[in-house]
Amino acid sequence: SVVAFAYLEHHFSSPELLKFLPILFLSCRYKDWVKPTVLKAPFVGASWSVASVTMPLLREGGGDDVTSVMLPTMACALLMFAASNVADVGDVIEDTAEGVPTIPVVLGTNRALQISATTVLSSVALVGILLTT
């Protein structure tokens, strides 16, 4: 984690980004704290969207209002959540055997796929809102 922090240190040069520093340390413990819970897909969605959308927007000064950061972040988070959830469908037999309570294990694969489809549609709706504003 020290090497990762040293590599990413320049990304935290903006005061708006310092609040995301704990996420860097949390990501180092992902397999211990998050993966063995039903929170895996939401964590993947949130962490990838923060890293790829929120932080660059804030770093470039695009965070003048909450909407300019939150809507693109939510659209990305929903897509990444859906992708992680769909990927877990393929691992349902292994995850069940290992006792990893992913969404497909807990709710079943059909329900997990329905949830993913709904989140993708929600993401598309957010992108539509972004394009009209």
GROMACS .gro file of N, CA, C and O in nm:
model
  532
    1SER      N    1   0.081  -0.120   0.000
    1SER     CA    2   0.000   0.000   0.000
    1SER      C    3   0.085   0.126   0.000
    1SER      O    4   0.043   0.228  -0.050
    2VAL      N    5   0.206   0.121   0.054
    2VAL     CA    6   0.295   0.236   0.054
    2VAL      C    7   0.335   0.270  -0.090
    2VAL      O    8   0.337   0.386  -0.130
    3VAL      N    9   0.365   0.167  -0.168
    3VAL     CA   10   0.403   0.189  -0.308
    3VAL      C   11   0.285   0.249  -0.385
    3VAL      O   12   0.302   0.343  -0.464
    4ALA      N   13   0.164   0.196  -0.363
    4ALA     CA   14   0.045   0.249  -0.431
    4ALA      C   15   0.024   0.395  -0.392
    4ALA      O   16  -0.006   0.479  -0.478
    5PHE      N   17   0.039   0.428  -0.265
    5PHE     CA   18   0.021   0.567  -0.222
    5PHE      C   19   0.127   0.657  -0.285
    5PHE      O   20   0.096   0.766  -0.333
    6ALA      N   21   0.253   0.613  -0.288
    6ALA     CA   22   0.359   0.693  -0.348
    6ALA      C   23   0.330   0.718  -0.496
    6ALA      O   24   0.351   0.828  -0.547
    7TYR      N   25   0.280   0.618  -0.565
    7TYR     CA   26   0.248   0.632  -0.706
    7TYR      C   27   0.131   0.728  -0.727
    7TYR      O   28   0.130   0.807  -0.822
    8LEU      N   29   0.032   0.722  -0.640
    8LEU     CA   30  -0.089   0.803  -0.656
    8LEU      C   31  -0.084   0.938  -0.586
    8LEU      O   32  -0.176   1.018  -0.599
    9GLU      N   33   0.023   0.967  -0.513
    9GLU     CA   34   0.032   1.087  -0.430
    9GLU      C   35  -0.001   1.214  -0.508
    9GLU      O   36  -0.074   1.301  -0.458
   10HIS      N   37   0.048   1.227  -0.629
   10HIS     CA   38   0.022   1.350  -0.706
   10HIS      C   39  -0.126   1.366  -0.740
   10HIS      O   40  -0.172   1.476  -0.764
   11HIS      N   41  -0.202   1.258  -0.741
   11HIS     CA   42  -0.345   1.268  -0.767
   11HIS      C   43  -0.420   1.331  -0.650
   11HIS      O   44  -0.532   1.377  -0.666
   12PHE      N   45  -0.358   1.333  -0.532
   12PHE     CA   46  -0.423   1.388  -0.414
   12PHE      C   47  -0.377   1.530  -0.385
   12PHE      O   48  -0.392   1.580  -0.276
   13SER      N   49  -0.321   1.597  -0.487
   13SER     CA   50  -0.270   1.733  -0.468
   13SER      C   51  -0.381   1.835  -0.447
   13SER      O   52  -0.358   1.940  -0.392
   14SER      N   53  -0.500   1.804  -0.490
   14SER     CA   54  -0.614   1.894  -0.472
   14SER      C   55  -0.681   1.864  -0.338
   14SER      O   56  -0.707   1.748  -0.306
   15PRO      N   57  -0.713   1.967  -0.260
   15PRO     CA   58  -0.779   1.944  -0.130
   15PRO      C   59  -0.910   1.867  -0.142
   15PRO      O   60  -0.948   1.794  -0.051
   16GLU      N   61  -0.981   1.882  -0.255
   16GLU     CA   62  -1.107   1.811  -0.272
   16GLU      C   63  -1.088   1.660  -0.278
   16GLU      O   64  -1.181   1.584  -0.254
   17LEU      N   65  -0.967   1.616  -0.308
   17LEU     CA   66  -0.941   1.473  -0.324
   17LEU      C   67  -0.897   1.405  -0.195
   17LEU      O   68  -0.900   1.283  -0.186
   18LEU      N   69  -0.857   1.482  -0.097
   18LEU     CA   70  -0.807   1.421   0.027
   18LEU      C   71  -0.910   1.333   0.095
   18LEU      O   72  -0.875   1.234   0.157
   19LYS      N   73  -1.037   1.364   0.080
   19LYS     CA   74  -1.141   1.282   0.143
   19LYS      C   75  -1.149   1.141   0.085
   19LYS      O   76  -1.207   1.052   0.144
   20PHE      N   77  -1.087   1.120  -0.033
   20PHE     CA   78  -1.088   0.988  -0.095
   20PHE      C   79  -0.968   0.903  -0.053
   20PHE      O   80  -0.960   0.786  -0.089
   21LEU      N   81  -0.877   0.959   0.022
   21LEU     CA   82  -0.758   0.886   0.065
   21LEU      C   83  -0.790   0.757   0.141
   21LEU      O   84  -0.728   0.654   0.115
   22PRO      N   85  -0.889   0.756   0.230
   22PRO     CA   86  -0.921   0.629   0.299
   22PRO      C   87  -0.963   0.517   0.204
   22PRO      O   88  -0.941   0.400   0.232
   23ILE      N   89  -1.020   0.552   0.090
   23ILE     CA   90  -1.060   0.449  -0.007
   23ILE      C   91  -0.938   0.375  -0.059
   23ILE      O   92  -0.944   0.254  -0.083
   24LEU      N   93  -0.826   0.446  -0.073
   24LEU     CA   94  -0.704   0.381  -0.118
   24LEU      C   95  -0.664   0.271  -0.020
   24LEU      O   96  -0.630   0.160  -0.061
   25PHE      N   97  -0.672   0.299   0.108
   25PHE     CA   98  -0.635   0.199   0.208
   25PHE      C   99  -0.740   0.088   0.218
   25PHE      O  100  -0.707  -0.028   0.236
   26LEU      N  101  -0.867   0.123   0.201
   26LEU     CA  102  -0.973   0.022   0.201
   26LEU      C  103  -0.955  -0.074   0.085
   26LEU      O  104  -0.974  -0.195   0.099
   27SER      N  105  -0.914  -0.020  -0.030
   27SER     CA  106  -0.896  -0.107  -0.146
   27SER      C  107  -0.785  -0.209  -0.125
   27SER      O  108  -0.787  -0.316  -0.183
   28CYS      N  109  -0.689  -0.178  -0.038
   28CYS     CA  110  -0.582  -0.273  -0.007
   28CYS      C  111  -0.636  -0.393   0.071
   28CYS      O  112  -0.577  -0.500   0.070
   29ARG      N  113  -0.748  -0.375   0.141
   29ARG     CA  114  -0.807  -0.482   0.222
   29ARG      C  115  -0.934  -0.537   0.158
   29ARG      O  116  -1.013  -0.604   0.224
   30TYR      N  117  -0.953  -0.510   0.030
   30TYR     CA  118  -1.073  -0.551  -0.042
   30TYR      C  119  -1.105  -0.699  -0.024
   30TYR      O  120  -1.218  -0.734   0.009
   31LYS      N  121  -1.008  -0.785  -0.044
   31LYS     CA  122  -1.034  -0.929  -0.038
   31LYS      C  123  -1.070  -0.976   0.102
   31LYS      O  124  -1.142  -1.073   0.119
   32ASP      N  125  -1.021  -0.906   0.204
   32ASP     CA  126  -1.050  -0.945   0.343
   32ASP      C  127  -1.181  -0.889   0.394
   32ASP      O  128  -1.253  -0.955   0.467
   33TRP      N  129  -1.212  -0.764   0.358
   33TRP     CA  130  -1.325  -0.695   0.419
   33TRP      C  131  -1.449  -0.690   0.331
   33TRP      O  132  -1.561  -0.690   0.382
   34VAL      N  133  -1.432  -0.681   0.200
   34VAL     CA  134  -1.546  -0.657   0.112
   34VAL      C  135  -1.586  -0.781   0.033
   34VAL      O  136  -1.703  -0.815   0.026
   35LYS      N  137  -1.490  -0.849  -0.027
   35LYS     CA  138  -1.522  -0.961  -0.115
   35LYS      C  139  -1.605  -1.070  -0.047
   35LYS      O  140  -1.695  -1.124  -0.109
   36PRO      N  141  -1.579  -1.100   0.081
   36PRO     CA  142  -1.661  -1.206   0.142
   36PRO      C  143  -1.800  -1.160   0.187
   36PRO      O  144  -1.865  -1.227   0.266
   37THR      N  145  -1.847  -1.047   0.138
   37THR     CA  146  -1.980  -0.998   0.176
   37THR      C  147  -2.063  -0.971   0.052
   37THR      O  148  -2.014  -0.970  -0.061
   38VAL      N  149  -2.189  -0.943   0.073
   38VAL     CA  150  -2.280  -0.910  -0.037
   38VAL      C  151  -2.252  -0.769  -0.090
   38VAL      O  152  -2.307  -0.728  -0.191
   39LEU      N  153  -2.160  -0.697  -0.029
   39LEU     CA  154  -2.127  -0.561  -0.070
   39LEU      C  155  -2.024  -0.553  -0.182
   39LEU      O  156  -1.984  -0.445  -0.222
   40LYS      N  157  -1.981  -0.669  -0.233
   40LYS     CA  158  -1.875  -0.669  -0.334
   40LYS      C  159  -1.914  -0.588  -0.458
   40LYS      O  160  -1.840  -0.499  -0.499
   41ALA      N  161  -2.027  -0.615  -0.519
   41ALA     CA  162  -2.067  -0.545  -0.641
   41ALA      C  163  -2.087  -0.394  -0.617
   41ALA      O  164  -2.038  -0.313  -0.696
   42PRO      N  165  -2.154  -0.353  -0.508
   42PRO     CA  166  -2.164  -0.209  -0.483
   42PRO      C  167  -2.027  -0.143  -0.460
   42PRO      O  168  -2.003  -0.032  -0.507
   43PHE      N  169  -1.937  -0.213  -0.391
   43PHE     CA  170  -1.804  -0.159  -0.367
   43PHE      C  171  -1.728  -0.142  -0.498
   43PHE      O  172  -1.663  -0.040  -0.521
   44VAL      N  173  -1.734  -0.242  -0.584
   44VAL     CA  174  -1.666  -0.234  -0.714
   44VAL      C  175  -1.721  -0.116  -0.794
   44VAL      O  176  -1.645  -0.037  -0.850
   45GLY      N  177  -1.853  -0.105  -0.799
   45GLY     CA  178  -1.914   0.007  -0.872
   45GLY      C  179  -1.872   0.142  -0.817
   45GLY      O  180  -1.836   0.232  -0.893
   46ALA      N  181  -1.876   0.156  -0.686
   46ALA     CA  182  -1.840   0.284  -0.624
   46ALA      C  183  -1.692   0.316  -0.641
   46ALA      O  184  -1.656   0.429  -0.677
   47SER      N  185  -1.606   0.219  -0.618
   47SER     CA  186  -1.463   0.249  -0.623
   47SER      C  187  -1.417   0.281  -0.764
   47SER      O  188  -1.339   0.374  -0.785
   48TRP      N  189  -1.465   0.206  -0.864
   48TRP     CA  190  -1.425   0.236  -1.002
   48TRP      C  191  -1.480   0.371  -1.048
   48TRP      O  192  -1.412   0.445  -1.120
   49SER      N  193  -1.601   0.405  -1.008
   49SER     CA  194  -1.656   0.533  -1.052
   49SER      C  195  -1.587   0.649  -0.982
   49SER      O  196  -1.563   0.753  -1.045
   50VAL      N  197  -1.552   0.634  -0.856
   50VAL     CA  198  -1.479   0.740  -0.787
   50VAL      C  199  -1.343   0.760  -0.852
   50VAL      O  200  -1.301   0.874  -0.878
   51ALA      N  201  -1.274   0.650  -0.882
   51ALA     CA  202  -1.141   0.660  -0.941
   51ALA      C  203  -1.143   0.713  -1.083
   51ALA      O  204  -1.056   0.791  -1.123
   52SER      N  205  -1.243   0.674  -1.161
   52SER     CA  206  -1.241   0.710  -1.304
   52SER      C  207  -1.325   0.833  -1.339
   52SER      O  208  -1.304   0.891  -1.445
   53VAL      N  209  -1.417   0.873  -1.251
   53VAL     CA  210  -1.503   0.987  -1.284
   53VAL      C  211  -1.491   1.099  -1.180
   53VAL      O  212  -1.457   1.212  -1.214
   54THR      N  213  -1.520   1.068  -1.054
   54THR     CA  214  -1.525   1.172  -0.951
   54THR      C  215  -1.392   1.241  -0.931
   54THR      O  216  -1.384   1.364  -0.937
   55MET      N  217  -1.287   1.163  -0.908
   55MET     CA  218  -1.157   1.224  -0.880
   55MET      C  219  -1.106   1.309  -0.997
   55MET      O  220  -1.062   1.422  -0.974
   56PRO      N  221  -1.112   1.260  -1.121
   56PRO     CA  222  -1.067   1.348  -1.231
   56PRO      C  223  -1.150   1.476  -1.244
   56PRO      O  224  -1.094   1.583  -1.270
   57LEU      N  225  -1.282   1.467  -1.224
   57LEU     CA  226  -1.365   1.587  -1.232
   57LEU      C  227  -1.327   1.687  -1.123
   57LEU      O  228  -1.316   1.807  -1.148
   58LEU      N  229  -1.309   1.639  -1.002
   58LEU     CA  230  -1.272   1.728  -0.892
   58LEU      C  231  -1.132   1.785  -0.912
   58LEU      O  232  -1.106   1.902  -0.883
   59ARG      N  233  -1.042   1.702  -0.960
   59ARG     CA  234  -0.904   1.746  -0.980
   59ARG      C  235  -0.895   1.856  -1.086
   59ARG      O  236  -0.814   1.946  -1.076
   60GLU      N  237  -0.979   1.848  -1.186
   60GLU     CA  238  -0.978   1.948  -1.293
   60GLU      C  239  -1.068   2.067  -1.261
   60GLU      O  240  -1.089   2.151  -1.347
   61GLY      N  241  -1.122   2.072  -1.141
   61GLY     CA  242  -1.204   2.185  -1.102
   61GLY      C  243  -1.347   2.177  -1.152
   61GLY      O  244  -1.418   2.276  -1.154
   62GLY      N  245  -1.391   2.058  -1.191
   62GLY     CA  246  -1.525   2.042  -1.244
   62GLY      C  247  -1.631   2.023  -1.138
   62GLY      O  248  -1.745   1.997  -1.169
   63GLY      N  249  -1.595   2.038  -1.012
   63GLY     CA  250  -1.690   2.014  -0.905
   63GLY      C  251  -1.754   2.139  -0.853
   63GLY      O  252  -1.777   2.154  -0.734
   64ASP      N  253  -1.784   2.234  -0.943
   64ASP     CA  254  -1.844   2.359  -0.900
   64ASP      C  255  -1.982   2.340  -0.840
   64ASP      O  256  -2.023   2.412  -0.751
   65ASP      N  257  -2.056   2.243  -0.891
   65ASP     CA  258  -2.185   2.210  -0.830
   65ASP      C  259  -2.194   2.058  -0.818
   65ASP      O  260  -2.126   1.985  -0.889
   66VAL      N  261  -2.274   2.012  -0.728
   66VAL     CA  262  -2.284   1.870  -0.697
   66VAL      C  263  -2.328   1.789  -0.818
   66VAL      O  264  -2.277   1.681  -0.844
   67THR      N  265  -2.421   1.842  -0.897
   67THR     CA  266  -2.475   1.769  -1.013
   67THR      C  267  -2.367   1.738  -1.115
   67THR      O  268  -2.366   1.631  -1.174
   68SER      N  269  -2.272   1.830  -1.135
   68SER     CA  270  -2.169   1.809  -1.236
   68SER      C  271  -2.077   1.693  -1.201
   68SER      O  272  -2.010   1.639  -1.289
   69VAL      N  273  -2.074   1.655  -1.076
   69VAL     CA  274  -1.991   1.542  -1.034
   69VAL      C  275  -2.076   1.419  -1.004
   69VAL      O  276  -2.042   1.308  -1.045
   70MET      N  277  -2.189   1.436  -0.938
   70MET     CA  278  -2.267   1.322  -0.892
   70MET      C  279  -2.336   1.245  -1.005
   70MET      O  280  -2.337   1.122  -1.004
   71LEU      N  281  -2.393   1.312  -1.103
   71LEU     CA  282  -2.463   1.240  -1.209
   71LEU      C  283  -2.370   1.152  -1.291
   71LEU      O  284  -2.399   1.034  -1.310
   72PRO      N  285  -2.255   1.204  -1.339
   72PRO     CA  286  -2.165   1.113  -1.411
   72PRO      C  287  -2.110   1.002  -1.323
   72PRO      O  288  -2.092   0.888  -1.368
   73THR      N  289  -2.086   1.032  -1.196
   73THR     CA  290  -2.035   0.931  -1.103
   73THR      C  291  -2.139   0.821  -1.083
   73THR      O  292  -2.107   0.702  -1.087
   74MET      N  293  -2.264   0.860  -1.064
   74MET     CA  294  -2.370   0.761  -1.044
   74MET      C  295  -2.391   0.676  -1.169
   74MET      O  296  -2.412   0.555  -1.161
   75ALA      N  297  -2.386   0.739  -1.288
   75ALA     CA  298  -2.403   0.663  -1.412
   75ALA      C  299  -2.293   0.557  -1.424
   75ALA      O  300  -2.321   0.441  -1.456
   76CYS      N  301  -2.170   0.595  -1.395
   76CYS     CA  302  -2.059   0.500  -1.401
   76CYS      C  303  -2.074   0.394  -1.293
   76CYS      O  304  -2.054   0.274  -1.319
   77ALA      N  305  -2.109   0.434  -1.172
   77ALA     CA  306  -2.122   0.339  -1.061
   77ALA      C  307  -2.228   0.233  -1.090
   77ALA      O  308  -2.209   0.115  -1.062
   78LEU      N  309  -2.339   0.275  -1.148
   78LEU     CA  310  -2.445   0.179  -1.181
   78LEU      C  311  -2.398   0.079  -1.286
   78LEU      O  312  -2.426  -0.040  -1.275
   79LEU      N  313  -2.327   0.126  -1.387
   79LEU     CA  314  -2.276   0.034  -1.490
   79LEU      C  315  -2.173  -0.063  -1.432
   79LEU      O  316  -2.175  -0.182  -1.462
   80MET      N  317  -2.084  -0.012  -1.349
   80MET     CA  318  -1.981  -0.099  -1.290
   80MET      C  319  -2.043  -0.198  -1.192
   80MET      O  320  -2.000  -0.313  -1.184
   81PHE      N  321  -2.144  -0.156  -1.117
   81PHE     CA  322  -2.217  -0.246  -1.029
   81PHE      C  323  -2.278  -0.360  -1.111
   81PHE      O  324  -2.265  -0.477  -1.078
   82ALA      N  325  -2.345  -0.322  -1.221
   82ALA     CA  326  -2.410  -0.423  -1.306
   82ALA      C  327  -2.308  -0.520  -1.363
   82ALA      O  328  -2.329  -0.641  -1.364
   83ALA      N  329  -2.195  -0.468  -1.410
   83ALA     CA  330  -2.090  -0.554  -1.468
   83ALA      C  331  -2.034  -0.650  -1.364
   83ALA      O  332  -2.015  -0.770  -1.392
   84SER      N  333  -2.009  -0.601  -1.243
   84SER     CA  334  -1.958  -0.687  -1.137
   84SER      C  335  -2.060  -0.793  -1.099
   84SER      O  336  -2.026  -0.910  -1.078
   85ASN      N  337  -2.186  -0.753  -1.091
   85ASN     CA  338  -2.293  -0.845  -1.055
   85ASN      C  339  -2.308  -0.954  -1.161
   85ASN      O  340  -2.324  -1.073  -1.129
   86VAL      N  341  -2.304  -0.916  -1.289
   86VAL     CA  342  -2.314  -1.015  -1.398
   86VAL      C  343  -2.194  -1.109  -1.394
   86VAL      O  344  -2.209  -1.231  -1.415
   87ALA      N  345  -2.075  -1.056  -1.367
   87ALA     CA  346  -1.957  -1.141  -1.357
   87ALA      C  347  -1.972  -1.242  -1.243
   87ALA      O  348  -1.927  -1.357  -1.255
   88ASP      N  349  -2.037  -1.201  -1.135
   88ASP     CA  350  -2.059  -1.292  -1.022
   88ASP      C  351  -2.157  -1.404  -1.056
   88ASP      O  352  -2.153  -1.511  -0.996
   89VAL      N  353  -2.244  -1.382  -1.153
   89VAL     CA  354  -2.338  -1.487  -1.195
   89VAL      C  355  -2.259  -1.608  -1.247
   89VAL      O  356  -2.293  -1.722  -1.218
   90GLY      N  357  -2.153  -1.580  -1.322
   90GLY     CA  358  -2.070  -1.689  -1.374
   90GLY      C  359  -1.994  -1.765  -1.268
   90GLY      O  360  -1.952  -1.879  -1.290
   91ASP      N  361  -1.977  -1.703  -1.151
   91ASP     CA  362  -1.902  -1.765  -1.041
   91ASP      C  363  -1.993  -1.821  -0.933
   91ASP      O  364  -1.946  -1.855  -0.824
   92VAL      N  365  -2.123  -1.830  -0.958
   92VAL     CA  366  -2.217  -1.862  -0.852
   92VAL      C  367  -2.190  -2.001  -0.790
   92VAL      O  368  -2.202  -2.017  -0.668
   93ILE      N  369  -2.152  -2.098  -0.869
   93ILE     CA  370  -2.126  -2.232  -0.814
   93ILE      C  371  -2.003  -2.228  -0.723
   93ILE      O  372  -2.007  -2.279  -0.610
   94GLU      N  373  -1.897  -2.165  -0.770
   94GLU     CA  374  -1.775  -2.154  -0.689
   94GLU      C  375  -1.799  -2.071  -0.563
   94GLU      O  376  -1.756  -2.108  -0.454
   95ASP      N  377  -1.866  -1.956  -0.579
   95ASP     CA  378  -1.893  -1.870  -0.463
   95ASP      C  379  -1.982  -1.940  -0.361
   95ASP      O  380  -1.961  -1.925  -0.240
   96THR      N  381  -2.080  -2.016  -0.406
   96THR     CA  382  -2.166  -2.092  -0.315
   96THR      C  383  -2.084  -2.194  -0.239
   96THR      O  384  -2.097  -2.206  -0.115
   97ALA      N  385  -1.997  -2.265  -0.308
   97ALA     CA  386  -1.914  -2.368  -0.243
   97ALA      C  387  -1.819  -2.307  -0.141
   97ALA      O  388  -1.793  -2.367  -0.037
   98GLU      N  389  -1.770  -2.185  -0.170
   98GLU     CA  390  -1.675  -2.119  -0.079
   98GLU      C  391  -1.744  -2.034   0.027
   98GLU      O  392  -1.678  -1.975   0.112
   99GLY      N  393  -1.877  -2.025   0.020
   99GLY     CA  394  -1.951  -1.947   0.119
   99GLY      C  395  -1.940  -1.797   0.098
   99GLY      O  396  -1.955  -1.720   0.192
  100VAL      N  397  -1.915  -1.754  -0.026
  100VAL     CA  398  -1.907  -1.611  -0.056
  100VAL      C  399  -2.047  -1.562  -0.094
  100VAL      O  400  -2.100  -1.603  -0.197
  101PRO      N  401  -2.107  -1.477  -0.012
  101PRO     CA  402  -2.247  -1.439  -0.034
  101PRO      C  403  -2.263  -1.324  -0.134
  101PRO      O  404  -2.302  -1.214  -0.099
  102THR      N  405  -2.232  -1.348  -0.261
  102THR     CA  406  -2.255  -1.246  -0.363
  102THR      C  407  -2.405  -1.232  -0.387
  102THR      O  408  -2.485  -1.314  -0.341
  103ILE      N  409  -2.443  -1.130  -0.460
  103ILE     CA  410  -2.585  -1.108  -0.488
  103ILE      C  411  -2.647  -1.228  -0.560
  103ILE      O  412  -2.756  -1.272  -0.521
  104PRO      N  413  -2.580  -1.286  -0.663
  104PRO     CA  414  -2.641  -1.404  -0.726
  104PRO      C  415  -2.654  -1.524  -0.633
  104PRO      O  416  -2.750  -1.601  -0.645
  105VAL      N  417  -2.564  -1.538  -0.538
  105VAL     CA  418  -2.573  -1.648  -0.443
  105VAL      C  419  -2.690  -1.624  -0.348
  105VAL      O  420  -2.769  -1.714  -0.320
  106VAL      N  421  -2.703  -1.502  -0.300
  106VAL     CA  422  -2.805  -1.470  -0.200
  106VAL      C  423  -2.945  -1.463  -0.263
  106VAL      O  424  -3.041  -1.516  -0.207
  107LEU      N  425  -2.956  -1.398  -0.380
  107LEU     CA  426  -3.088  -1.375  -0.439
  107LEU      C  427  -3.120  -1.465  -0.558
  107LEU      O  428  -3.233  -1.463  -0.607
  108GLY      N  429  -3.022  -1.538  -0.606
  108GLY     CA  430  -3.041  -1.622  -0.725
  108GLY      C  431  -2.996  -1.550  -0.851
  108GLY      O  432  -2.995  -1.427  -0.857
  109THR      N  433  -2.960  -1.628  -0.951
  109THR     CA  434  -2.904  -1.568  -1.072
  109THR      C  435  -3.006  -1.488  -1.151
  109THR      O  436  -2.973  -1.381  -1.204
  110ASN      N  437  -3.129  -1.535  -1.159
  110ASN     CA  438  -3.231  -1.459  -1.234
  110ASN      C  439  -3.255  -1.323  -1.171
  110ASN      O  440  -3.261  -1.221  -1.241
  111ARG      N  441  -3.270  -1.320  -1.041
  111ARG     CA  442  -3.292  -1.192  -0.971
  111ARG      C  443  -3.171  -1.101  -0.984
  111ARG      O  444  -3.185  -0.980  -1.005
  112ALA      N  445  -3.052  -1.158  -0.977
  112ALA     CA  446  -2.929  -1.079  -0.992
  112ALA      C  447  -2.922  -1.017  -1.131
  112ALA      O  448  -2.885  -0.899  -1.146
  113LEU      N  449  -2.959  -1.092  -1.233
  113LEU     CA  450  -2.960  -1.039  -1.369
  113LEU      C  451  -3.067  -0.931  -1.387
  113LEU      O  452  -3.045  -0.832  -1.458
  114GLN      N  453  -3.182  -0.948  -1.322
  114GLN     CA  454  -3.286  -0.845  -1.327
  114GLN      C  455  -3.237  -0.716  -1.262
  114GLN      O  456  -3.261  -0.606  -1.313
  115ILE      N  457  -3.168  -0.730  -1.150
  115ILE     CA  458  -3.112  -0.613  -1.081
  115ILE      C  459  -3.010  -0.543  -1.171
  115ILE      O  460  -3.008  -0.421  -1.182
  116SER      N  461  -2.925  -0.622  -1.236
  116SER     CA  462  -2.824  -0.564  -1.326
  116SER      C  463  -2.889  -0.491  -1.443
  116SER      O  464  -2.846  -0.382  -1.480
  117ALA      N  465  -2.993  -0.551  -1.501
  117ALA     CA  466  -3.063  -0.486  -1.612
  117ALA      C  467  -3.125  -0.354  -1.568
  117ALA      O  468  -3.117  -0.253  -1.639
  118THR      N  469  -3.182  -0.353  -1.448
  118THR     CA  470  -3.242  -0.231  -1.395
  118THR      C  471  -3.137  -0.124  -1.372
  118THR      O  472  -3.160  -0.005  -1.402
  119THR      N  473  -3.021  -0.162  -1.321
  119THR     CA  474  -2.916  -0.063  -1.297
  119THR      C  475  -2.859  -0.009  -1.428
  119THR      O  476  -2.826   0.109  -1.437
  120VAL      N  477  -2.850  -0.094  -1.531
  120VAL     CA  478  -2.804  -0.045  -1.662
  120VAL      C  479  -2.904   0.056  -1.718
  120VAL      O  480  -2.865   0.163  -1.767
  121LEU      N  481  -3.033   0.026  -1.710
  121LEU     CA  482  -3.135   0.119  -1.757
  121LEU      C  483  -3.131   0.250  -1.678
  121LEU      O  484  -3.149   0.359  -1.735
  122SER      N  485  -3.108   0.240  -1.549
  122SER     CA  486  -3.097   0.361  -1.466
  122SER      C  487  -2.976   0.444  -1.508
  122SER      O  488  -2.982   0.568  -1.513
  123SER      N  489  -2.867   0.377  -1.540
  123SER     CA  490  -2.747   0.447  -1.586
  123SER      C  491  -2.774   0.520  -1.718
  123SER      O  492  -2.735   0.635  -1.736
  124VAL      N  493  -2.843   0.452  -1.809
  124VAL     CA  494  -2.878   0.515  -1.938
  124VAL      C  495  -2.967   0.637  -1.914
  124VAL      O  496  -2.950   0.741  -1.979
  125ALA      N  497  -3.059   0.627  -1.821
  125ALA     CA  498  -3.146   0.742  -1.789
  125ALA      C  499  -3.062   0.858  -1.735
  125ALA      O  500  -3.086   0.974  -1.774
  126LEU      N  501  -2.965   0.830  -1.651
  126LEU     CA  502  -2.879   0.936  -1.599
  126LEU      C  503  -2.797   1.001  -1.710
  126LEU      O  504  -2.778   1.122  -1.713
  127VAL      N  505  -2.747   0.920  -1.802
  127VAL     CA  506  -2.672   0.976  -1.915
  127VAL      C  507  -2.764   1.065  -1.999
  127VAL      O  508  -2.723   1.172  -2.044
  128GLY      N  509  -2.889   1.022  -2.016
  128GLY     CA  510  -2.985   1.105  -2.087
  128GLY      C  511  -3.005   1.240  -2.018
  128GLY      O  512  -3.011   1.344  -2.084
  129ILE      N  513  -3.013   1.238  -1.887
  129ILE     CA  514  -3.025   1.364  -1.811
  129ILE      C  515  -2.901   1.449  -1.831
  129ILE      O  516  -2.910   1.570  -1.851
  130LEU      N  517  -2.783   1.386  -1.827
  130LEU     CA  518  -2.658   1.460  -1.847
  130LEU      C  519  -2.653   1.526  -1.984
  130LEU      O  520  -2.606   1.638  -1.999
  131LEU      N  521  -2.701   1.456  -2.085
  131LEU     CA  522  -2.694   1.508  -2.222
  131LEU      C  523  -2.793   1.622  -2.246
  131LEU      O  524  -2.774   1.705  -2.335
  132THR      N  525  -2.900   1.626  -2.166
  132THR     CA  526  -2.999   1.732  -2.185
  132THR      C  527  -2.974   1.854  -2.096
  132THR      O  528  -3.043   1.954  -2.110
  133THR      N  529  -2.876   1.845  -2.006
  133THR     CA  530  -2.847   1.961  -1.921
  133THR      C  531  -2.728   2.038  -1.970
  133THR      O  532  -2.649   1.998  -2.046
   0.00000   0.00000   0.00000
